[in-house]
XYZ file of C-alpha atoms in Angstrom:
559
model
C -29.056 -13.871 -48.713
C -27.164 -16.515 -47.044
C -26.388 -15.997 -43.357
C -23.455 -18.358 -44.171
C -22.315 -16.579 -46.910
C -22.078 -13.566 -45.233
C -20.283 -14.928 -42.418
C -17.230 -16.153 -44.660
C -17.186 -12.848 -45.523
C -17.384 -10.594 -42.630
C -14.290 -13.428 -41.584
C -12.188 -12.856 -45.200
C -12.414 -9.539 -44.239
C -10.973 -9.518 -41.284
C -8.224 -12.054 -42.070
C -7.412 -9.269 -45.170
C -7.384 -6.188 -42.606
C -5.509 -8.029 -39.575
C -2.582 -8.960 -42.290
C -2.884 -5.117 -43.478
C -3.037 -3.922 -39.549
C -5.886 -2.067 -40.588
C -6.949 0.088 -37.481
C -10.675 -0.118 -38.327
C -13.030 -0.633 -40.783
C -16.837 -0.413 -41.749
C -18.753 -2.787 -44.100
C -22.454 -2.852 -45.408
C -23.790 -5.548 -47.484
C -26.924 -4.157 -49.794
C -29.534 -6.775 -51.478
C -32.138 -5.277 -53.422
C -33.705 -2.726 -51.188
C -32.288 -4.053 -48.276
C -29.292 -3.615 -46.049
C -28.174 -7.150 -44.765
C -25.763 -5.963 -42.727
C -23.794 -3.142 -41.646
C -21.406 -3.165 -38.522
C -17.403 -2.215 -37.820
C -14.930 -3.768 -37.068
C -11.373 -2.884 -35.074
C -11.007 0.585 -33.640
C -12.521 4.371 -35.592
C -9.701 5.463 -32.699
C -6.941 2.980 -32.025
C -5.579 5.364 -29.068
C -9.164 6.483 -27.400
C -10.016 2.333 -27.964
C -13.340 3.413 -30.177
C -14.791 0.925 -31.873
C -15.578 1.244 -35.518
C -19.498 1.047 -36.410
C -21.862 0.959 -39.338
C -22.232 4.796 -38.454
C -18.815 5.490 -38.047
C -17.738 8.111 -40.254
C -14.907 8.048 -43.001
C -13.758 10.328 -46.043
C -14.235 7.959 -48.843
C -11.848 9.571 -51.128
C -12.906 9.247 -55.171
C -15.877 6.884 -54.403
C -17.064 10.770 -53.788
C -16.984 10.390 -57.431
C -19.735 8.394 -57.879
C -21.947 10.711 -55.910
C -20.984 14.288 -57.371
C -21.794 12.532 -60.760
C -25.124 12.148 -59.727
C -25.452 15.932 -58.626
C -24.513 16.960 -62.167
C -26.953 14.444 -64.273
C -30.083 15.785 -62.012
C -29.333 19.129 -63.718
C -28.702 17.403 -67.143
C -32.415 16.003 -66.706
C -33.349 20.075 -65.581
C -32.156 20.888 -69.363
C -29.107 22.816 -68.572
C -26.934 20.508 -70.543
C -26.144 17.371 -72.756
C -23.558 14.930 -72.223
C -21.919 15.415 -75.249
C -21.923 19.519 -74.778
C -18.644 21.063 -74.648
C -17.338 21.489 -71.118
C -16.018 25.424 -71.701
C -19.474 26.149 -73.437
C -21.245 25.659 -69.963
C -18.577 26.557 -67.534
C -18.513 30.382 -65.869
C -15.135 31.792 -65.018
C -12.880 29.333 -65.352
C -12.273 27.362 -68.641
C -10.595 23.683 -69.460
C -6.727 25.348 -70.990
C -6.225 23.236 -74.305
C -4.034 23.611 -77.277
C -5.780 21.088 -79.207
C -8.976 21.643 -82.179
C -11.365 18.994 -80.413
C -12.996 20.539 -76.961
C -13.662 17.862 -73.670
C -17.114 17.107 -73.324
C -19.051 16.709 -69.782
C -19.499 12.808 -71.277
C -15.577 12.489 -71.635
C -15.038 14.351 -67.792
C -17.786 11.361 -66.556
C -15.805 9.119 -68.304
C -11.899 9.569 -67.652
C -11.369 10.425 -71.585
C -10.862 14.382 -71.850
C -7.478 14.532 -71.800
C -7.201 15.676 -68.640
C -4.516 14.251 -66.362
C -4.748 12.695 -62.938
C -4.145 15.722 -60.237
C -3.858 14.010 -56.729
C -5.021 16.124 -53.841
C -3.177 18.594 -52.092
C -2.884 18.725 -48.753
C -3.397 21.973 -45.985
C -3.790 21.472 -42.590
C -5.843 25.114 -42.136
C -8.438 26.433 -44.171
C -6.256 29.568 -44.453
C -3.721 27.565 -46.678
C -6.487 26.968 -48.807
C -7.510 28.536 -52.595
C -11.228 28.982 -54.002
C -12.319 25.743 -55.857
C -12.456 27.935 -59.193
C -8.601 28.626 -58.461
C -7.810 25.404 -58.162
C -9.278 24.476 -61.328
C -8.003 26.950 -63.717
C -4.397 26.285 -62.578
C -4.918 22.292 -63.331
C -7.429 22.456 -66.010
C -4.783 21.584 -68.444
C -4.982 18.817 -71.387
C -2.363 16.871 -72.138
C -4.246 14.885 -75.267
C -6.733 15.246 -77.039
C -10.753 14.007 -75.763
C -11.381 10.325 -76.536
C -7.692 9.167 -77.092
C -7.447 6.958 -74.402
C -8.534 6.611 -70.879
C -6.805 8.654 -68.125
C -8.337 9.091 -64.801
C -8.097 12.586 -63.920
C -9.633 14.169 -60.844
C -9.680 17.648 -62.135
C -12.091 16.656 -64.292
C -14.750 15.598 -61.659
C -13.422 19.058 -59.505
C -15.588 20.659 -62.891
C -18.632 18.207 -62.510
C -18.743 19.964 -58.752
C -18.295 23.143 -59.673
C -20.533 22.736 -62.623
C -23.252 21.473 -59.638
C -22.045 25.126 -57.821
C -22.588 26.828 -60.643
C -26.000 25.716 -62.217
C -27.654 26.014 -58.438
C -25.921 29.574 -57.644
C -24.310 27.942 -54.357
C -21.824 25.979 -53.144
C -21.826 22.648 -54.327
C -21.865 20.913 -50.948
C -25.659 22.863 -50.269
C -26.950 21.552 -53.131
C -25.507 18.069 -52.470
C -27.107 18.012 -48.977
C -30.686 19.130 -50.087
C -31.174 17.705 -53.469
C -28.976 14.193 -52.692
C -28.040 13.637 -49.228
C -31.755 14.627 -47.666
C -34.031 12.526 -49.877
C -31.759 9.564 -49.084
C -31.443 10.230 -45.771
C -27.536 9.930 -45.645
C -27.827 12.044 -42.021
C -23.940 11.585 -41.479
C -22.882 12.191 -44.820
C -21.292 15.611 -46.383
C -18.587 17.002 -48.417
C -17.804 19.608 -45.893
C -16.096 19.038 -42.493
C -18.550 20.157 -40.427
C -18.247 20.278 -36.558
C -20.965 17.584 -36.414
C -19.074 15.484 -39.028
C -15.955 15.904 -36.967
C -17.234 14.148 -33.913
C -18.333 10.883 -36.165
C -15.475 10.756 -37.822
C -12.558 8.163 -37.536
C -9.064 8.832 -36.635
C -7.313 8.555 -39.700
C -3.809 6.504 -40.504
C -0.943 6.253 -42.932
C 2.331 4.642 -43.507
C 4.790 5.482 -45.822
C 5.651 2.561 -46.990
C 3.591 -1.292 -46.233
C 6.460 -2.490 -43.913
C 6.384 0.548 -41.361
C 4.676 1.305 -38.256
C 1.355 3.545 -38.677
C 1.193 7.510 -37.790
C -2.355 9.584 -36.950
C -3.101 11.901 -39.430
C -3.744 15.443 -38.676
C -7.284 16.694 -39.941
C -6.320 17.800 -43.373
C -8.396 19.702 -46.458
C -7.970 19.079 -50.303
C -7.014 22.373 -51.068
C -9.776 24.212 -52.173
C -12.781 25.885 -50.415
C -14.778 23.886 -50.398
C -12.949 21.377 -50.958
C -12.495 19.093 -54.166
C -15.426 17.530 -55.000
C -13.396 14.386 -56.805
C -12.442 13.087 -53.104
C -13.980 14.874 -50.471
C -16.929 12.991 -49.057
C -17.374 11.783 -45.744
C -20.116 9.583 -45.435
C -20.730 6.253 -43.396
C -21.484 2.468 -44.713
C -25.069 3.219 -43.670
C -24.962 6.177 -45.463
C -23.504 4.940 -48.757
C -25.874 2.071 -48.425
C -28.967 4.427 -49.393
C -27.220 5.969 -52.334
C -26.403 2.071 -53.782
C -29.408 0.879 -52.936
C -30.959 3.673 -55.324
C -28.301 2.533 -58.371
C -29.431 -0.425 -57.914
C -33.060 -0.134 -58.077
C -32.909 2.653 -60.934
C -32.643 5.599 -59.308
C -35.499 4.536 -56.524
C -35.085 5.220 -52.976
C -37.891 4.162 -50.404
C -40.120 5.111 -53.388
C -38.924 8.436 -54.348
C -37.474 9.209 -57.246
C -33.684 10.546 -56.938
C -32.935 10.426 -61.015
C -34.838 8.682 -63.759
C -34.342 5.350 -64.750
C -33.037 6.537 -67.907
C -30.364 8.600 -66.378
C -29.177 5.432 -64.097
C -28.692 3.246 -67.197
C -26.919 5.727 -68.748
C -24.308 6.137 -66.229
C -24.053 2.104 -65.921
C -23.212 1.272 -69.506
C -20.069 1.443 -71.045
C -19.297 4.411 -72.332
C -15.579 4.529 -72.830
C -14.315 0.968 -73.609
C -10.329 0.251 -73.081
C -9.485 -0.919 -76.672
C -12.416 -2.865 -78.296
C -12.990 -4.648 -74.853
C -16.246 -5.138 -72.676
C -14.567 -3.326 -69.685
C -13.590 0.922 -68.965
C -15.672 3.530 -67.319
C -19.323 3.915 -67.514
C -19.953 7.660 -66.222
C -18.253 7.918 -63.208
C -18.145 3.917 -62.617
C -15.609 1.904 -63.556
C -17.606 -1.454 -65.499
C -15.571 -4.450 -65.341
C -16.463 -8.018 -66.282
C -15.914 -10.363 -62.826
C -15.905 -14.067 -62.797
C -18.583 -13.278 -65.238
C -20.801 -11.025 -63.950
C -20.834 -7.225 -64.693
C -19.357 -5.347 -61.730
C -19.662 -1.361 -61.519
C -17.165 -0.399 -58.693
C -15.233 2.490 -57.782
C -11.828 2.424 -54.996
C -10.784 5.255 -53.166
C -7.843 6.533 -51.317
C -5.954 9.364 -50.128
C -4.251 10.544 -46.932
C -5.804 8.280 -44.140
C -7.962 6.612 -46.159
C -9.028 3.541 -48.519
C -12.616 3.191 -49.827
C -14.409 0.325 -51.968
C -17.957 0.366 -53.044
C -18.758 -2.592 -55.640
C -21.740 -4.317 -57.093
C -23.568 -6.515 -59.491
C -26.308 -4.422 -61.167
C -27.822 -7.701 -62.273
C -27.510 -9.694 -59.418
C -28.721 -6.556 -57.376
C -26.529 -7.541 -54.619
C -23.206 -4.605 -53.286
C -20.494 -3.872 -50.676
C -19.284 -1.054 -49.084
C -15.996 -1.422 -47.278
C -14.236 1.918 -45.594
C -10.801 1.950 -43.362
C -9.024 4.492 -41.699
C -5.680 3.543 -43.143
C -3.485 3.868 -46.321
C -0.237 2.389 -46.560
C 0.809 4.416 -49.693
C 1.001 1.035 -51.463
C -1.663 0.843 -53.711
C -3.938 -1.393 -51.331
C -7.375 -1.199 -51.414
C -10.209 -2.460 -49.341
C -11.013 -6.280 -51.415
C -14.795 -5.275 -52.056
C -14.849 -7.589 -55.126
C -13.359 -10.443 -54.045
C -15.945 -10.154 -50.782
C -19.091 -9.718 -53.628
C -17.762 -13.131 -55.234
C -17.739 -14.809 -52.205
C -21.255 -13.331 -50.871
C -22.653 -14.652 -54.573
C -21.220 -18.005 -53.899
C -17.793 -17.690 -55.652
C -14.395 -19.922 -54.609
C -11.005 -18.625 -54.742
C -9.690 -22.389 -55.919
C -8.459 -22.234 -58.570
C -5.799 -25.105 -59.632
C -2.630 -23.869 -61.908
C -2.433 -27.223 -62.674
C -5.749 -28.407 -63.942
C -6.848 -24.761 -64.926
C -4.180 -23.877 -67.402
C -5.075 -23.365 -70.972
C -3.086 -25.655 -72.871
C -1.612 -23.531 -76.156
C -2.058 -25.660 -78.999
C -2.648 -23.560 -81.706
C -0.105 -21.707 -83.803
C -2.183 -18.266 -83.998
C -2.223 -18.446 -80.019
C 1.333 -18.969 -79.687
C 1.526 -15.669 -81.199
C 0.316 -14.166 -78.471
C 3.619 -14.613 -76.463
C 5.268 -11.057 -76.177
C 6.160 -8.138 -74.190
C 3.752 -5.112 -73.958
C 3.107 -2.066 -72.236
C 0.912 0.443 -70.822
C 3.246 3.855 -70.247
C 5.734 2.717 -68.407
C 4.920 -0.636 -67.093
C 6.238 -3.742 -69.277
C 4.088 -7.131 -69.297
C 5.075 -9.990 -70.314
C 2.893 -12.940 -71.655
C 4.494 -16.387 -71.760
C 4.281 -20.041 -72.201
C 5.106 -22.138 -69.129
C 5.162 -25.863 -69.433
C 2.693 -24.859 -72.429
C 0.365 -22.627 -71.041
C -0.293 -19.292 -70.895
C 0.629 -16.533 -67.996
C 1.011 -13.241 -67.710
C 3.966 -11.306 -65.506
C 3.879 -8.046 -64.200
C 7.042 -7.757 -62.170
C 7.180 -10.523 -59.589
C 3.109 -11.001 -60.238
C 1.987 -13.887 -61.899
C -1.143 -14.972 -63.351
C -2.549 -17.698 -65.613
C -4.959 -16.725 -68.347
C -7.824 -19.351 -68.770
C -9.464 -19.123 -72.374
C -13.141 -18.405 -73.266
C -13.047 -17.495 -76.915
C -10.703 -16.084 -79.526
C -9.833 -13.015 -78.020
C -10.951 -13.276 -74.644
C -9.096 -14.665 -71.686
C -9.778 -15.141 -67.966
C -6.932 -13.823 -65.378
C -6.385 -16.475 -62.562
C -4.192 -14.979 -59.513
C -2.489 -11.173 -58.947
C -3.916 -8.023 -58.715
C -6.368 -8.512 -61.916
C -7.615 -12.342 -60.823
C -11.263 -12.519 -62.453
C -11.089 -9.743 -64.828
C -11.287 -10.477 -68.069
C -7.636 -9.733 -70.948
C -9.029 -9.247 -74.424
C -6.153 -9.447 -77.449
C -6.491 -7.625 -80.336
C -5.088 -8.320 -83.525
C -4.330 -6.780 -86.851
C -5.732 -7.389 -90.556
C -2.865 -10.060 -90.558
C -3.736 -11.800 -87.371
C -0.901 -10.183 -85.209
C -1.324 -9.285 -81.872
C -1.188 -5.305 -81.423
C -2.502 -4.922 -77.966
C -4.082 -6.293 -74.922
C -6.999 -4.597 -72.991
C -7.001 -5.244 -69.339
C -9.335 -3.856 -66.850
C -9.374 0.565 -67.702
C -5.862 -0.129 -69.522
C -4.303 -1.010 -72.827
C -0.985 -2.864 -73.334
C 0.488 -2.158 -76.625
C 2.894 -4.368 -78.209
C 6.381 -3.720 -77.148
C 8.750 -2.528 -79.996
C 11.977 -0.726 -79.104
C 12.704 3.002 -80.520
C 14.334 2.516 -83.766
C 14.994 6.577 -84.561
C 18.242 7.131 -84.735
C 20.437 9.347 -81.367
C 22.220 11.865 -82.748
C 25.851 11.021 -80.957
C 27.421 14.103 -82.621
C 25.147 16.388 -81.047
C 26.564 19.374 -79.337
C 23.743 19.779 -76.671
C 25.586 22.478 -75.224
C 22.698 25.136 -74.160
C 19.286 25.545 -72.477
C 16.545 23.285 -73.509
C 12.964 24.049 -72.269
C 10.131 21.117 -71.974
C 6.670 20.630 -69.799
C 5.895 17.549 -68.037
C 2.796 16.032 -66.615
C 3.069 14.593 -62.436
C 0.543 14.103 -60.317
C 1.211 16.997 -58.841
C 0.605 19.413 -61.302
C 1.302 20.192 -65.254
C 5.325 22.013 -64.823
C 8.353 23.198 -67.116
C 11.942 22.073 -66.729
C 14.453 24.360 -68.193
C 17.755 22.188 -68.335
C 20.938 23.984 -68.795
C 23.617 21.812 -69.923
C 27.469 24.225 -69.944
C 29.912 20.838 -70.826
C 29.560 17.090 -70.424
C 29.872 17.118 -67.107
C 27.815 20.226 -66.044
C 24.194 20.732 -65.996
C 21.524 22.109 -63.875
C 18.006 22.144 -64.086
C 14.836 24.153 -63.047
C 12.610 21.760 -60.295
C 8.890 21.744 -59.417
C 9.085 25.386 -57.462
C 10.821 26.989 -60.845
C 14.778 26.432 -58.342
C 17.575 25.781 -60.276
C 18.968 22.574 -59.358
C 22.560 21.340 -59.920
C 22.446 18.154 -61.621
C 24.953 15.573 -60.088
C 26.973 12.630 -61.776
C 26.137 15.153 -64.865
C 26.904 13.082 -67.954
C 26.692 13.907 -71.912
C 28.012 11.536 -74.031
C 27.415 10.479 -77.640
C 23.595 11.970 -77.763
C 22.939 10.984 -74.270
C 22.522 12.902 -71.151
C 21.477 11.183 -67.331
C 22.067 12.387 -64.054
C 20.774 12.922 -60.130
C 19.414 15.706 -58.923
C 16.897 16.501 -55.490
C 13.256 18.401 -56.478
C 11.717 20.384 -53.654
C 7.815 19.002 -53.345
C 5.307 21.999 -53.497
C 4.043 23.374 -49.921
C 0.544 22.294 -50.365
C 1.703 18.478 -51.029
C 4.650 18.427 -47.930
C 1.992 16.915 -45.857
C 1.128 13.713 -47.548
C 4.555 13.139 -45.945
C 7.824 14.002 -48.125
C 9.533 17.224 -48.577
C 11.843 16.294 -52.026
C 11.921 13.961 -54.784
C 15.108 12.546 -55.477
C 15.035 12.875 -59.392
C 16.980 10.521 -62.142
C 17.102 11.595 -65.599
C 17.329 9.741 -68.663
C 17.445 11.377 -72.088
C 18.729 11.350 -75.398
C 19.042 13.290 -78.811
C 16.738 12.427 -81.162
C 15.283 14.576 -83.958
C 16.755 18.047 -82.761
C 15.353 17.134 -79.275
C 15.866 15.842 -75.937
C 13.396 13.033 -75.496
C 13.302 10.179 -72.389
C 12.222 10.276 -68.840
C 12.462 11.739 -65.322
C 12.525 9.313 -62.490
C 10.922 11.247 -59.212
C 11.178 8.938 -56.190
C 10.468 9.956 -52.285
C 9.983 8.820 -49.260
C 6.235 7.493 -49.780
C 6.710 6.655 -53.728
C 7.617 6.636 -56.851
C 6.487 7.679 -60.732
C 8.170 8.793 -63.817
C 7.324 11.480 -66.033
C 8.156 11.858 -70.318
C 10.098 14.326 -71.061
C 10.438 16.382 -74.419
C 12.877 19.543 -74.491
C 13.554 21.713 -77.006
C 16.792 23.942 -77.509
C 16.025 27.336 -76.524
C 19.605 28.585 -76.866
């Protein structure tokens, strides 16, 4: 590889981190069977003033993903399963809660499609706080969709693929990772339990609630469960991480010894759950994008201290690793494929001028819309006649290679690939962007009932990222209303109002114990609902101190 080129890299790098005020971070650049280089940068300990290294040791959050995954498939080439077996056939004391005919598969837990919603860590600063693994899953183990529906990244469903590894060996999934993984790729530093040894490697972690404020240490923290969730829990080095890439990318080869088969490695590369009918989704456990156009597996990470990256080219044979001990709580993480482009020779120079697709033809003028993916609106437009896409104040010109397919030039999604799809007619019905699909906007066109008396108590679950809950909203006149929160409280609603169908209205949720410590204690909650069909239908706004989401709402009238 080119000295140069890896130069301009190790110095993007650092431009990106300094304008971050990234403490530290470690990077490892893997060709073939080779490491090319592996070093730190900044400070593993800003206070103590110790310097990050390539041994330097960092949780890596849901890049863990990508290694648990390869736990399970060694026992799927043992016999004990096939992908497409039904997850509650194979599992042992706990089982995946659905209300729905069609069961999850272990294919649709590799692949982010079995219904199963997200489930962000919890945090406990004592092993005492902490609940068996098993525990953990049968309380979050709940679908929300049928399997296969659509694609939603849910980390309770790669808690099962460890326990599943427990399970089969008759241990605790972290033993089996260390002798049947870790060992034979001689990742010395690497583990998915804290360890005393793992301790003394490890960076001092960071976070900010928000991208503009100054950064706090982070206690030592667990995700949990005992041991702790599999989906996030790994802390493992550059070096480390370098082994277990360097066997994806030589088939499951590692210094000559065989870690899976080469059968079992290009079935957890290829595509296996496509977003709409377009050439990017998740492979098992990888997500398989389409870069500047070359097929990039990658996988981010981040939770409470941490950001993680891991990217790479199967074809080109040619990855990065890139771990910090910071996250900002804004969505940032480490630019591993921007820094593959650039080590393959890529140029971020592109010209808006020169590079615009010019829209000449009437069929791609009928692209122009809004769409949108749950609650984020997109908007694709003509400017000065060519084609962009907004997202909020993001902007991005599409660049066309065929029909349907479209390059993204700028933002957050710069080099992925947009695919349209269009009905029988020829009419756009969707866009498929990196894991997601933007359907085209149309408003609701049921009618609100605005002579509803909605008077009563009306009872509704909702999906967060903390958890599957129920609301019980209690509504005594148009102008007084309370509401059950996360813990099961009631709430007083304020600036209560029911008018003509429609019901909206403050209120403060207290956050559950074992979440307090990714840094808020209450949401403030907005609601927005109306009467439609007999029901209550609309959303829940919960916003805190380190973020926001929203979560649908359906009630029904109880009394």
């Amino acid at each position: 590889m080119d000295r140069a080129r890896v130069n301009n890299v190790e110095e993007f790098l650092v431009r990106e981190m300094n304008a971050k005020k990234v403490p530290g971070f470690s990077v490892a650049v893997i060709e073939q069977n080779n490491i090319v280089t592996s070093k730190g940068f900044g400070y593993a300990d800003l206070e103590g003033k110790i310097p990050a290294s390539a041994e330097t040791v960092y949780r890596v959050a849901s890049v863990s993903k990508t290694v648990i995954a390869v736990g399970l498939l060694q026992w799927m080439e043992r016999g004990r399963f096939r992908l497409d077996d039904p997850v509650n056939r194979l599992l042992e004391n706990v089982q995946i809660q659905t209300k729905f005919r069609k069961q999850p598969t272990v294919r649709n837990l590799f692949s982010h499609t079995s219904g199963l919603p997200v489930h962000v860590d919890p945090v406990c600063f004592s092993l005492d706080e902490t609940i068996s693994l098993g525990e953990m899953i049968q309380r979050s183990a709940i679908t929300v969709m049928p399997p296969n529906q659509e694609i939603m990244y849910s980390n309770t469903a790669f808690n099962i693929i460890g326990y599943l590894v427990g399970q089969f060996a008759g241990e605790p999934y972290p033993t089996y990772m260390k002798k049947n993984l870790f060992d034979p790729l001689e990742m010395k530093t690497s583990s998915f339990e804290q360890s005393p040894e793992i301790r003394r490697s490890m960076a001092q972690p960071y976070s900010r609630n928000k991208p503009e404020d100054p950064i706090e240490k982070v206690k030592p923290w667990y995700g949990g469960s005992n041991p702790e969730k599999p989906c996030g829990s790994l802390f493992s080095s550059v070096t480390d991480l370098s082994h277990f890439l360097i066997a994806q990318i030589n088939m499951g080869l590692y210094k000559g010894e065989r870690i899976v088969k080469d059968s079992t490695v290009r079935e957890m590369q290829k595509l296996q759950a496509p977003a709409g009918r377009s050439r990017s989704g998740y492979a098992l456990s990888w997500k398989h994008t389409w870069y500047y156009g070359n097929l990039l597996l990658s996988h981010t990470g981040g939770n409470l201290g941490w950001t993680a990256h891991v990217a790479f080219y199967p074809k080109l044979k040619v990855g990065i690793i890139i771990l910090c001990n910071l996250n900002d709580n804004s969505g940032w993480r480490p630019p591993a494929r921007e820094a593959l482009y650039l080590l393959t020779g890529g140029t971020f120079s592109f010209d808006p001028q020169g590079g615009r697709t010019k829209v000449t033809s009437q069929r791609r003028r009928k692209l122009v819309g809004t769409y949108a993916h749950e609650f984020q609106r997109t908007e694709i437009k003509l400017e000065e006649n060519a084609l962009v896409i907004e997202r909020g104040p993001e902007k991005a010109y599409l660049e066309r290679l065929d029909k349907a397919r479209y390059l993204v030039h700028g933002g957050g999604s710069d080099g992925l690939e947009l695919t349209f799809e269009f009905d029988s007619k020829g009419t756009v019905r969707q866009f498929d962007l990196d894991t997601e699909v933007f359907q085209r906007y149309a408003e609701d066109k049921r009618l609100v009932d605005t002579k509803a008396d909605l008077r009563g108590v009306w009872r509704g679950n909702y999906v967060h990222p903390y958890g599957y809950f129920s609301m019980d909203l209690t509504i005594k006149d148009p102008n007084n209303a309370s509401a059950t929160d996360i813990l099961g409280n009631v709430a007083q609603i304020a600036d209560f109002r029911s008018d003509h169908g429609r019901i909206s209205g403050t209120t403060k949720f207290k956050i559950p114990q074992d979440y307090v410590g990714r840094g808020a204690e209450e949401f403030d909650v907005t609601l927005n609902l109306a009467c439609i069909e007999r029901k209550l239908e609309g959303y829940m706004s919960l916003k805190s101190r380190i973020g926001e989401s929203k979560a649908r709402l359906i009630l029904t009238r109880v009394s």
